[in-house]
């Protein structure tokens, strides 16, 4: 028997003001996009904005449904749009933000993608053979930068496992 381990490093910034300009612009877009989410049930508004390899920007928001499990997260709505609009073009960096509109809720801590979205992000990293950088933050406060989404899903199940 031998033990194995997994660790990864990510960057922590005190605020959007400490980010390089292109990352700051993308996060600002994600924050703004969050306000246009369709979240009448949870009142938890999530916005994502991504820069693609071709320089285009694509956004996504959570889209909820009266039949709750039909809802889709902002990250996957963005990936679907990007893949539909520019099928062959990799997503380079995705910023994710949110505004919790529930009473007295605070929205100043980064959130990270749910398990289903992590699986989806890993799929597209494989499809486009390109890491997807993540910028995570609330409407203000600290910012996490993760160099590739697959860091968040170690030992993941991928197309390689189907061969
Ligand atoms: N949600 C996202 O869109 N992205 C995340 O990273 C976390 C959660 C959505 C799903 C649901 O519409 C609402 O936030 C509350 O869970």
GROMACS .gro file of N, CA and C and ligand atoms in nm:
model
  505
    1UNK      N    1   0.084  -0.120   0.000
    1UNK     CA    2   0.000   0.000   0.000
    1UNK      C    3   0.088   0.125   0.000
    2UNK      N    4   0.049   0.222  -0.080
    2UNK     CA    5   0.115   0.351  -0.066
    2UNK      C    6   0.009   0.460  -0.063
    3UNK      N    7   0.044   0.567   0.005
    3UNK     CA    8  -0.055   0.676   0.013
    3UNK      C    9  -0.028   0.778  -0.096
    4UNK      N   10  -0.135   0.829  -0.148
    4UNK     CA   11  -0.125   0.931  -0.249
    4UNK      C   12  -0.196   1.055  -0.195
    5UNK      N   13  -0.166   1.170  -0.249
    5UNK     CA   14  -0.241   1.286  -0.203
    5UNK      C   15  -0.260   1.385  -0.316
    6UNK      N   16  -0.346   1.479  -0.290
    6UNK     CA   17  -0.381   1.576  -0.391
    6UNK      C   18  -0.385   1.712  -0.325
    7UNK      N   19  -0.317   1.808  -0.382
    7UNK     CA   20  -0.334   1.944  -0.330
    7UNK      C   21  -0.320   2.044  -0.443
    8UNK      N   22  -0.383   2.157  -0.428
    8UNK     CA   23  -0.366   2.259  -0.531
    8UNK      C   24  -0.364   2.396  -0.464
    9UNK      N   25  -0.301   2.488  -0.534
    9UNK     CA   26  -0.294   2.625  -0.481
    9UNK      C   27  -0.386   2.714  -0.561
   10UNK      N   28  -0.442   2.814  -0.496
   10UNK     CA   29  -0.519   2.913  -0.570
   10UNK      C   30  -0.487   3.050  -0.513
   11UNK      N   31  -0.519   3.150  -0.592
   11UNK     CA   32  -0.485   3.287  -0.552
   11UNK      C   33  -0.603   3.350  -0.477
   12UNK      N   34  -0.570   3.427  -0.375
   12UNK     CA   35  -0.674   3.497  -0.297
   12UNK      C   36  -0.643   3.647  -0.302
   13UNK      N   37  -0.737   3.723  -0.352
   13UNK     CA   38  -0.723   3.869  -0.358
   13UNK      C   39  -0.823   3.933  -0.262
   14UNK      N   40  -0.783   4.043  -0.201
   14UNK     CA   41  -0.873   4.109  -0.105
   14UNK      C   42  -0.994   4.172  -0.173
   15UNK      N   43  -0.974   4.218  -0.296
   15UNK     CA   44  -1.087   4.280  -0.366
   15UNK      C   45  -1.061   4.282  -0.515
   16UNK      N   46  -1.163   4.317  -0.589
   16UNK     CA   47  -1.154   4.326  -0.735
   16UNK      C   48  -1.044   4.424  -0.777
   17UNK      N   49  -1.017   4.523  -0.691
   17UNK     CA   50  -0.918   4.626  -0.726
   17UNK      C   51  -0.776   4.572  -0.737
   18UNK      N   52  -0.752   4.456  -0.679
   18UNK     CA   53  -0.617   4.397  -0.683
   18UNK      C   54  -0.596   4.306  -0.804
   19UNK      N   55  -0.702   4.283  -0.882
   19UNK     CA   56  -0.691   4.191  -0.997
   19UNK      C   57  -0.629   4.261  -1.117
   20UNK      N   58  -0.562   4.184  -1.206
   20UNK     CA   59  -0.522   4.242  -1.335
   20UNK      C   60  -0.646   4.292  -1.410
   21UNK      N   61  -0.627   4.391  -1.498
   21UNK     CA   62  -0.741   4.462  -1.557
   21UNK      C   63  -0.841   4.371  -1.628
   22UNK      N   64  -0.792   4.275  -1.708
   22UNK     CA   65  -0.887   4.192  -1.784
   22UNK      C   66  -0.970   4.104  -1.691
   23UNK      N   67  -0.907   4.055  -1.584
   23UNK     CA   68  -0.983   3.974  -1.488
   23UNK      C   69  -1.085   4.061  -1.414
   24UNK      N   70  -1.045   4.183  -1.379
   24UNK     CA   71  -1.135   4.274  -1.307
   24UNK      C   72  -1.257   4.306  -1.393
   25UNK      N   73  -1.234   4.328  -1.522
   25UNK     CA   74  -1.345   4.359  -1.615
   25UNK      C   75  -1.441   4.240  -1.624
   26UNK      N   76  -1.383   4.120  -1.629
   26UNK     CA   77  -1.467   4.001  -1.643
   26UNK      C   78  -1.550   3.978  -1.517
   27UNK      N   79  -1.488   3.999  -1.402
   27UNK     CA   80  -1.562   3.983  -1.276
   27UNK      C   81  -1.672   4.088  -1.265
   28UNK      N   82  -1.641   4.211  -1.306
   28UNK     CA   83  -1.744   4.317  -1.302
   28UNK      C   84  -1.863   4.277  -1.389
   29UNK      N   85  -1.833   4.213  -1.503
   29UNK     CA   86  -1.941   4.169  -1.594
   29UNK      C   87  -2.024   4.058  -1.528
   30UNK      N   88  -1.956   3.966  -1.460
   30UNK     CA   89  -2.029   3.857  -1.392
   30UNK      C   90  -2.118   3.914  -1.283
   31UNK      N   91  -2.067   4.011  -1.209
   31UNK     CA   92  -2.146   4.074  -1.102
   31UNK      C   93  -2.271   4.140  -1.160
   32UNK      N   94  -2.255   4.211  -1.271
   32UNK     CA   95  -2.368   4.279  -1.334
   32UNK      C   96  -2.466   4.177  -1.390
   33UNK      N   97  -2.412   4.073  -1.452
   33UNK     CA   98  -2.496   3.969  -1.513
   33UNK      C   99  -2.581   3.899  -1.408
   34UNK      N  100  -2.527   3.883  -1.287
   34UNK     CA  101  -2.602   3.813  -1.182
   34UNK      C  102  -2.740   3.875  -1.160
   35UNK      N  103  -2.749   4.006  -1.175
   35UNK     CA  104  -2.877   4.074  -1.148
   35UNK      C  105  -2.984   4.037  -1.250
   36UNK      N  106  -2.945   3.976  -1.361
   36UNK     CA  107  -3.043   3.939  -1.464
   36UNK      C  108  -3.080   3.791  -1.457
   37UNK      N  109  -3.037   3.724  -1.351
   37UNK     CA  110  -3.070   3.581  -1.337
   37UNK      C  111  -3.220   3.561  -1.325
   38UNK      N  112  -3.265   3.440  -1.358
   38UNK     CA  113  -3.406   3.406  -1.338
   38UNK      C  114  -3.411   3.312  -1.217
   39UNK      N  115  -3.431   3.371  -1.099
   39UNK     CA  116  -3.423   3.293  -0.975
   39UNK      C  117  -3.541   3.328  -0.883
   40UNK      N  118  -3.666   3.309  -0.933
   40UNK     CA  119  -3.782   3.349  -0.853
   40UNK      C  120  -3.809   3.258  -0.733
   41UNK      N  121  -3.743   3.144  -0.727
   41UNK     CA  122  -3.769   3.048  -0.618
   41UNK      C  123  -3.664   3.059  -0.507
   42UNK      N  124  -3.537   3.059  -0.546
   42UNK     CA  125  -3.432   3.065  -0.443
   42UNK      C  126  -3.396   3.210  -0.409
   43UNK      N  127  -3.423   3.302  -0.499
   43UNK     CA  128  -3.380   3.443  -0.485
   43UNK      C  129  -3.228   3.453  -0.473
   44UNK      N  130  -3.159   3.350  -0.522
   44UNK     CA  131  -3.013   3.347  -0.520
   44UNK      C  132  -2.969   3.366  -0.666
   45UNK      N  133  -2.925   3.489  -0.696
   45UNK     CA  134  -2.898   3.529  -0.834
   45UNK      C  135  -2.750   3.505  -0.867
   46UNK      N  136  -2.725   3.419  -0.965
   46UNK     CA  137  -2.586   3.386  -1.000
   46UNK      C  138  -2.558   3.432  -1.143
   47UNK      N  139  -2.441   3.492  -1.161
   47UNK     CA  140  -2.401   3.538  -1.294
   47UNK      C  141  -2.262   3.487  -1.328
   48UNK      N  142  -2.242   3.450  -1.453
   48UNK     CA  143  -2.110   3.407  -1.498
   48UNK      C  144  -2.077   3.482  -1.626
   49UNK      N  145  -1.950   3.514  -1.642
   49UNK     CA  146  -1.904   3.578  -1.766
   49UNK      C  147  -1.772   3.514  -1.803
   50UNK      N  148  -1.756   3.483  -1.931
   50UNK     CA  149  -1.632   3.415  -1.973
   50UNK      C  150  -1.571   3.483  -2.094
   51UNK      N  151  -1.439   3.475  -2.099
   51UNK     CA  152  -1.366   3.515  -2.219
   51UNK      C  153  -1.326   3.389  -2.293
   52UNK      N  154  -1.351   3.388  -2.424
   52UNK     CA  155  -1.317   3.273  -2.507
   52UNK      C  156  -1.182   3.298  -2.576
   53UNK      N  157  -1.127   3.192  -2.630
   53UNK     CA  158  -0.998   3.202  -2.701
   53UNK      C  159  -1.002   3.299  -2.817
   54UNK      N  160  -1.121   3.319  -2.876
   54UNK     CA  161  -1.133   3.412  -2.988
   54UNK      C  162  -1.160   3.556  -2.942
   55UNK      N  163  -1.153   3.579  -2.809
   55UNK     CA  164  -1.170   3.715  -2.757
   55UNK      C  165  -1.315   3.752  -2.727
   56UNK      N  166  -1.409   3.665  -2.768
   56UNK     CA  167  -1.551   3.696  -2.742
   56UNK      C  168  -1.584   3.675  -2.595
   57UNK      N  169  -1.685   3.747  -2.548
   57UNK     CA  170  -1.733   3.729  -2.411
   57UNK      C  171  -1.871   3.666  -2.415
   58UNK      N  172  -1.894   3.566  -2.330
   58UNK     CA  173  -2.024   3.500  -2.322
   58UNK      C  174  -2.068   3.505  -2.175
   59UNK      N  175  -2.198   3.520  -2.153
   59UNK     CA  176  -2.247   3.524  -2.015
   59UNK      C  177  -2.348   3.412  -1.990
   60UNK      N  178  -2.376   3.388  -1.864
   60UNK     CA  179  -2.477   3.289  -1.826
   60UNK      C  180  -2.535   3.324  -1.690
   61UNK      N  181  -2.660   3.286  -1.668
   61UNK     CA  182  -2.722   3.307  -1.537
   61UNK      C  183  -2.798   3.181  -1.499
   62UNK      N  184  -2.828   3.168  -1.370
   62UNK     CA  185  -2.911   3.052  -1.332
   62UNK      C  186  -3.053   3.072  -1.383
   63UNK      N  187  -3.112   2.963  -1.429
   63UNK     CA  188  -3.246   2.963  -1.487
   63UNK      C  189  -3.328   2.862  -1.409
   64UNK      N  190  -3.414   2.914  -1.321
   64UNK     CA  191  -3.489   2.822  -1.234
   64UNK      C  192  -3.621   2.781  -1.298
   65UNK      N  193  -3.685   2.684  -1.233
   65UNK     CA  194  -3.810   2.629  -1.287
   65UNK      C  195  -3.901   2.591  -1.171
   66UNK      N  196  -4.032   2.605  -1.193
   66UNK     CA  197  -4.131   2.567  -1.090
   66UNK      C  198  -4.112   2.420  -1.050
   67UNK      N  199  -4.066   2.341  -1.145
   67UNK     CA  200  -4.025   2.205  -1.113
   67UNK      C  201  -3.875   2.214  -1.081
   68UNK      N  202  -3.844   2.231  -0.955
   68UNK     CA  203  -3.709   2.273  -0.913
   68UNK      C  204  -3.591   2.202  -0.980
   69UNK      N  205  -3.596   2.067  -0.994
   69UNK     CA  206  -3.478   2.001  -1.051
   69UNK      C  207  -3.451   2.036  -1.197
   70UNK      N  208  -3.547   2.098  -1.262
   70UNK     CA  209  -3.527   2.137  -1.403
   70UNK      C  210  -3.433   2.258  -1.414
   71UNK      N  211  -3.413   2.327  -1.303
   71UNK     CA  212  -3.329   2.448  -1.304
   71UNK      C  213  -3.188   2.418  -1.350
   72UNK      N  214  -3.124   2.522  -1.404
   72UNK     CA  215  -2.984   2.507  -1.446
   72UNK      C  216  -2.901   2.620  -1.385
   73UNK      N  217  -2.780   2.587  -1.346
   73UNK     CA  218  -2.690   2.685  -1.284
   73UNK      C  219  -2.632   2.780  -1.390
   74UNK      N  220  -2.581   2.892  -1.343
   74UNK     CA  221  -2.522   2.993  -1.431
   74UNK      C  222  -2.404   2.936  -1.510
   75UNK      N  223  -2.323   2.855  -1.444
   75UNK     CA  224  -2.202   2.803  -1.510
   75UNK      C  225  -2.238   2.715  -1.629
   76UNK      N  226  -2.339   2.626  -1.608
   76UNK     CA  227  -2.376   2.537  -1.718
   76UNK      C  228  -2.455   2.611  -1.825
   77UNK      N  229  -2.530   2.713  -1.785
   77UNK     CA  230  -2.600   2.789  -1.889
   77UNK      C  231  -2.497   2.861  -1.975
   78UNK      N  232  -2.389   2.912  -1.913
   78UNK     CA  233  -2.283   2.976  -1.992
   78UNK      C  234  -2.215   2.875  -2.085
   79UNK      N  235  -2.179   2.759  -2.032
   79UNK     CA  236  -2.109   2.660  -2.114
   79UNK      C  237  -2.194   2.617  -2.233
   80UNK      N  238  -2.326   2.605  -2.211
   80UNK     CA  239  -2.415   2.566  -2.321
   80UNK      C  240  -2.419   2.675  -2.427
   81UNK      N  241  -2.429   2.800  -2.384
   81UNK     CA  242  -2.430   2.912  -2.481
   81UNK      C  243  -2.301   2.916  -2.559
   82UNK      N  244  -2.189   2.908  -2.487
   82UNK     CA  245  -2.058   2.918  -2.552
   82UNK      C  246  -2.042   2.805  -2.654
   83UNK      N  247  -2.083   2.686  -2.613
   83UNK     CA  248  -2.067   2.570  -2.700
   83UNK      C  249  -2.160   2.575  -2.820
   84UNK      N  250  -2.276   2.640  -2.802
   84UNK     CA  251  -2.371   2.653  -2.913
   84UNK      C  252  -2.327   2.764  -3.010
   85UNK      N  253  -2.276   2.874  -2.954
   85UNK     CA  254  -2.238   2.988  -3.040
   85UNK      C  255  -2.105   2.966  -3.109
   86UNK      N  256  -2.008   2.910  -3.034
   86UNK     CA  257  -1.873   2.891  -3.087
   86UNK      C  258  -1.825   2.750  -3.052
   87UNK      N  259  -1.879   2.648  -3.122
   87UNK     CA  260  -1.854   2.510  -3.082
   87UNK      C  261  -1.707   2.472  -3.070
   88UNK      N  262  -1.624   2.530  -3.155
   88UNK     CA  263  -1.483   2.487  -3.156
   88UNK      C  264  -1.392   2.575  -3.072
   89UNK      N  265  -1.446   2.674  -3.005
   89UNK     CA  266  -1.361   2.773  -2.937
   89UNK      C  267  -1.361   2.751  -2.786
   90UNK      N  268  -1.242   2.738  -2.729
   90UNK     CA  269  -1.230   2.711  -2.585
   90UNK      C  270  -1.268   2.831  -2.500
   91UNK      N  271  -1.327   2.803  -2.386
   91UNK     CA  272  -1.347   2.905  -2.282
   91UNK      C  273  -1.216   2.917  -2.206
   92UNK      N  274  -1.163   3.035  -2.198
   92UNK     CA  275  -1.034   3.054  -2.132
   92UNK      C  276  -1.049   3.082  -1.983
   93UNK      N  277  -1.130   3.181  -1.951
   93UNK     CA  278  -1.151   3.220  -1.810
   93UNK      C  279  -1.299   3.246  -1.786
   94UNK      N  280  -1.349   3.194  -1.675
   94UNK     CA  281  -1.489   3.218  -1.639
   94UNK      C  282  -1.494   3.284  -1.501
   95UNK      N  283  -1.562   3.397  -1.491
   95UNK     CA  284  -1.584   3.462  -1.362
   95UNK      C  285  -1.725   3.429  -1.315
   96UNK      N  286  -1.739   3.402  -1.186
   96UNK     CA  287  -1.869   3.364  -1.131
   96UNK      C  288  -1.897   3.451  -1.008
   97UNK      N  289  -2.015   3.513  -1.009
   97UNK     CA  290  -2.053   3.595  -0.895
   97UNK      C  291  -2.200   3.570  -0.861
   98UNK      N  292  -2.246   3.628  -0.754
   98UNK     CA  293  -2.385   3.604  -0.713
   98UNK      C  294  -2.431   3.718  -0.624
   99UNK      N  295  -2.563   3.728  -0.613
   99UNK     CA  296  -2.623   3.822  -0.518
   99UNK      C  297  -2.738   3.748  -0.453
  100UNK      N  298  -2.725   3.722  -0.327
  100UNK     CA  299  -2.831   3.653  -0.254
  100UNK      C  300  -2.936   3.757  -0.214
  101UNK      N  301  -3.052   3.753  -0.278
  101UNK     CA  302  -3.156   3.853  -0.253
  101UNK      C  303  -3.246   3.817  -0.136
  102UNK      N  304  -3.215   3.712  -0.065
  102UNK     CA  305  -3.295   3.678   0.053
  102UNK      C  306  -3.265   3.778   0.164
  103UNK      N  307  -3.365   3.800   0.250
  103UNK     CA  308  -3.351   3.901   0.356
  103UNK      C  309  -3.225   3.882   0.439
  104UNK      N  310  -3.156   3.992   0.462
  104UNK     CA  311  -3.038   3.994   0.550
  104UNK      C  312  -2.923   3.905   0.505
  105UNK      N  313  -2.930   3.852   0.385
  105UNK     CA  314  -2.821   3.765   0.339
  105UNK      C  315  -2.701   3.852   0.298
  106UNK      N  316  -2.583   3.798   0.316
  106UNK     CA  317  -2.465   3.870   0.268
  106UNK      C  318  -2.412   3.799   0.144
  107UNK      N  319  -2.349   3.874   0.059
  107UNK     CA  320  -2.302   3.816  -0.068
  107UNK      C  321  -2.157   3.854  -0.093
  108UNK      N  322  -2.079   3.860   0.013
  108UNK     CA  323  -1.941   3.908  -0.003
  108UNK      C  324  -1.836   3.798   0.010
  109UNK      N  325  -1.880   3.673   0.003
  109UNK     CA  326  -1.783   3.563   0.005
  109UNK      C  327  -1.788   3.490  -0.128
  110UNK      N  328  -1.673   3.443  -0.180
  110UNK     CA  329  -1.678   3.368  -0.307
  110UNK      C  330  -1.760   3.241  -0.291
  111UNK      N  331  -1.834   3.202  -0.396
  111UNK     CA  332  -1.892   3.068  -0.400
  111UNK      C  333  -1.820   2.992  -0.510
  112UNK      N  334  -1.821   2.860  -0.498
  112UNK     CA  335  -1.759   2.784  -0.606
  112UNK      C  336  -1.862   2.690  -0.668
  113UNK      N  337  -1.838   2.648  -0.792
  113UNK     CA  338  -1.939   2.572  -0.866
  113UNK      C  339  -1.985   2.446  -0.794
  114UNK      N  340  -2.112   2.412  -0.811
  114UNK     CA  341  -2.167   2.290  -0.750
  114UNK      C  342  -2.106   2.167  -0.819
  115UNK      N  343  -2.130   2.052  -0.763
  115UNK     CA  344  -2.071   1.928  -0.816
  115UNK      C  345  -2.108   1.902  -0.961
  116UNK      N  346  -2.233   1.928  -0.996
  116UNK     CA  347  -2.276   1.903  -1.135
  116UNK      C  348  -2.201   1.995  -1.232
  117UNK      N  349  -2.185   2.121  -1.191
  117UNK     CA  350  -2.114   2.215  -1.277
  117UNK      C  351  -1.966   2.180  -1.288
  118UNK      N  352  -1.908   2.129  -1.179
  118UNK     CA  353  -1.767   2.087  -1.186
  118UNK      C  354  -1.751   1.977  -1.290
  119UNK      N  355  -1.843   1.882  -1.290
  119UNK     CA  356  -1.838   1.773  -1.387
  119UNK      C  357  -1.848   1.829  -1.530
  120UNK      N  358  -1.935   1.927  -1.547
  120UNK     CA  359  -1.954   1.987  -1.678
  120UNK      C  360  -1.829   2.066  -1.721
  121UNK      N  361  -1.772   2.140  -1.628
  121UNK     CA  362  -1.650   2.216  -1.659
  121UNK      C  363  -1.537   2.123  -1.702
  122UNK      N  364  -1.524   2.010  -1.631
  122UNK     CA  365  -1.419   1.913  -1.665
  122UNK      C  366  -1.443   1.856  -1.806
  123UNK      N  367  -1.570   1.833  -1.839
  123UNK     CA  368  -1.603   1.782  -1.973
  123UNK      C  369  -1.554   1.879  -2.082
  124UNK      N  370  -1.580   2.010  -2.059
  124UNK     CA  371  -1.542   2.107  -2.162
  124UNK      C  372  -1.391   2.133  -2.163
  125UNK      N  373  -1.326   2.119  -2.052
  125UNK     CA  374  -1.179   2.128  -2.055
  125UNK      C  375  -1.125   2.017  -2.146
  126UNK      N  376  -1.184   1.899  -2.135
  126UNK     CA  377  -1.142   1.785  -2.219
  126UNK      C  378  -1.178   1.809  -2.365
  127UNK      N  379  -1.298   1.858  -2.388
  127UNK     CA  380  -1.343   1.881  -2.525
  127UNK      C  381  -1.253   1.980  -2.598
  128UNK      N  382  -1.220   2.090  -2.528
  128UNK     CA  383  -1.143   2.195  -2.592
  128UNK      C  384  -0.993   2.184  -2.564
  129UNK      N  385  -0.956   2.081  -2.491
  129UNK     CA  386  -0.814   2.059  -2.456
  129UNK      C  387  -0.749   2.187  -2.404
  130UNK      N  388  -0.818   2.248  -2.311
  130UNK     CA  389  -0.772   2.376  -2.258
  130UNK      C  390  -0.824   2.394  -2.115
  131UNK      N  391  -0.737   2.432  -2.023
  131UNK     CA  392  -0.786   2.455  -1.887
  131UNK      C  393  -0.882   2.574  -1.882
  132UNK      N  394  -0.983   2.567  -1.797
  132UNK     CA  395  -1.073   2.682  -1.778
  132UNK      C  396  -1.038   2.747  -1.645
  133UNK      N  397  -0.986   2.869  -1.652
  133UNK     CA  398  -0.954   2.943  -1.528
  133UNK      C  399  -1.082   2.992  -1.466
  134UNK      N  400  -1.088   2.994  -1.334
  134UNK     CA  401  -1.208   3.040  -1.265
  134UNK      C  402  -1.176   3.159  -1.175
  135UNK      N  403  -1.263   3.259  -1.179
  135UNK     CA  404  -1.254   3.375  -1.089
  135UNK      C  405  -1.382   3.374  -1.007
  136UNK      N  406  -1.370   3.359  -0.878
  136UNK     CA  407  -1.489   3.342  -0.792
  136UNK      C  408  -1.499   3.456  -0.692
  137UNK      N  409  -1.617   3.518  -0.685
  137UNK     CA  410  -1.636   3.626  -0.589
  137UNK      C  411  -1.784   3.660  -0.576
  138UNK      N  412  -1.819   3.726  -0.466
  138UNK     CA  413  -1.956   3.774  -0.448
  138UNK      C  414  -1.972   3.911  -0.513
  139UNK      N  415  -2.070   3.988  -0.463
  139UNK     CA  416  -2.090   4.122  -0.522
  139UNK      C  417  -1.978   4.217  -0.480
  140UNK      N  418  -1.909   4.183  -0.372
  140UNK     CA  419  -1.784   4.250  -0.338
  140UNK      C  420  -1.703   4.155  -0.250
  141UNK      N  421  -1.593   4.205  -0.196
  141UNK     CA  422  -1.512   4.120  -0.108
  141UNK      C  423  -1.408   4.039  -0.182
  142UNK      N  424  -1.359   3.936  -0.112
  142UNK     CA  425  -1.246   3.857  -0.161
  142UNK      C  426  -1.273   3.789  -0.295
  143UNK      N  427  -1.163   3.763  -0.365
  143UNK     CA  428  -1.170   3.698  -0.496
  143UNK      C  429  -1.074   3.580  -0.496
  144UNK      N  430  -1.124   3.464  -0.540
  144UNK     CA  431  -1.037   3.346  -0.558
  144UNK      C  432  -1.012   3.328  -0.707
  145UNK      N  433  -0.888   3.298  -0.742
  145UNK     CA  434  -0.857   3.263  -0.881
  145UNK      C  435  -0.796   3.123  -0.884
  146UNK      N  436  -0.862   3.036  -0.959
  146UNK     CA  437  -0.822   2.895  -0.968
  146UNK      C  438  -0.774   2.869  -1.110
  147UNK      N  439  -0.655   2.812  -1.125
  147UNK     CA  440  -0.594   2.806  -1.259
  147UNK      C  441  -0.664   2.709  -1.353
  148UNK      N  442  -0.727   2.605  -1.300
  148UNK     CA  443  -0.809   2.521  -1.389
  148UNK      C  444  -0.921   2.455  -1.310
  149UNK      N  445  -1.039   2.447  -1.375
  149UNK     CA  446  -1.159   2.398  -1.307
  149UNK      C  447  -1.140   2.255  -1.255
  150UNK      N  448  -1.064   2.174  -1.328
  150UNK     CA  449  -1.049   2.033  -1.287
  150UNK      C  450  -0.978   2.018  -1.152
  151UNK      N  451  -0.911   2.125  -1.106
  151UNK     CA  452  -0.856   2.121  -0.969
  151UNK      C  453  -0.967   2.095  -0.867
  152UNK      N  454  -1.088   2.137  -0.902
  152UNK     CA  455  -1.200   2.125  -0.807
  152UNK      C  456  -1.267   1.988  -0.812
  153UNK      N  457  -1.219   1.901  -0.901
  153UNK     CA  458  -1.282   1.769  -0.913
  153UNK      C  459  -1.176   1.661  -0.932
  154UNK      N  460  -1.098   1.635  -0.827
  154UNK     CA  461  -0.994   1.533  -0.839
  154UNK      C  462  -1.054   1.395  -0.863
  155UNK      N  463  -0.978   1.310  -0.928
  155UNK     CA  464  -1.022   1.172  -0.958
  155UNK      C  465  -1.154   1.171  -1.034
  156UNK      N  466  -1.169   1.267  -1.123
  156UNK     CA  467  -1.298   1.280  -1.192
  156UNK      C  468  -1.319   1.170  -1.297
  157UNK      N  469  -1.443   1.145  -1.327
  157UNK     CA  470  -1.482   1.051  -1.431
  157UNK      C  471  -1.487   1.127  -1.563
  158UNK      N  472  -1.412   1.080  -1.664
  158UNK     CA  473  -1.407   1.152  -1.792
  158UNK      C  474  -1.424   1.055  -1.907
  159UNK      N  475  -1.420   1.111  -2.028
  159UNK     CA  476  -1.433   1.030  -2.149
  159UNK      C  477  -1.325   0.922  -2.156
  160UNK      N  478  -1.210   0.948  -2.095
  160UNK     CA  479  -1.101   0.849  -2.093
  160UNK      C  480  -1.148   0.718  -2.031
  161UNK      N  481  -1.237   0.730  -1.934
  161UNK     CA  482  -1.284   0.610  -1.861
  161UNK      C  483  -1.380   0.526  -1.945
  162UNK      N  484  -1.431   0.584  -2.054
  162UNK     CA  485  -1.526   0.510  -2.138
  162UNK      C  486  -1.455   0.430  -2.246
  163UNK      N  487  -1.322   0.450  -2.256
  163UNK     CA  488  -1.248   0.384  -2.367
  163UNK      C  489  -1.221   0.239  -2.335
  164LIG     N1  490  -2.642   2.814  -0.846
  164LIG     C1  491  -2.568   2.849  -0.955
  164LIG     O1  492  -2.622   2.894  -1.057
  164LIG     N2  493  -2.433   2.832  -0.948
  164LIG     C2  494  -2.364   2.792  -0.837
  164LIG     O2  495  -2.242   2.785  -0.841
  164LIG     C3  496  -2.439   2.757  -0.716
  164LIG     C4  497  -2.586   2.757  -0.726
  164LIG     C5  498  -2.787   2.837  -0.850
  164LIG     C6  499  -2.874   2.715  -0.854
  164LIG     C7  500  -3.003   2.768  -0.797
  164LIG     O3  501  -3.077   2.833  -0.900
  164LIG     C8  502  -2.959   2.873  -0.697
  164LIG     O4  503  -2.826   2.907  -0.733
  164LIG     C9  504  -2.961   2.828  -0.552
  164LIG     O5  505  -2.897   2.707  -0.537
   0.00000   0.00000   0.00000
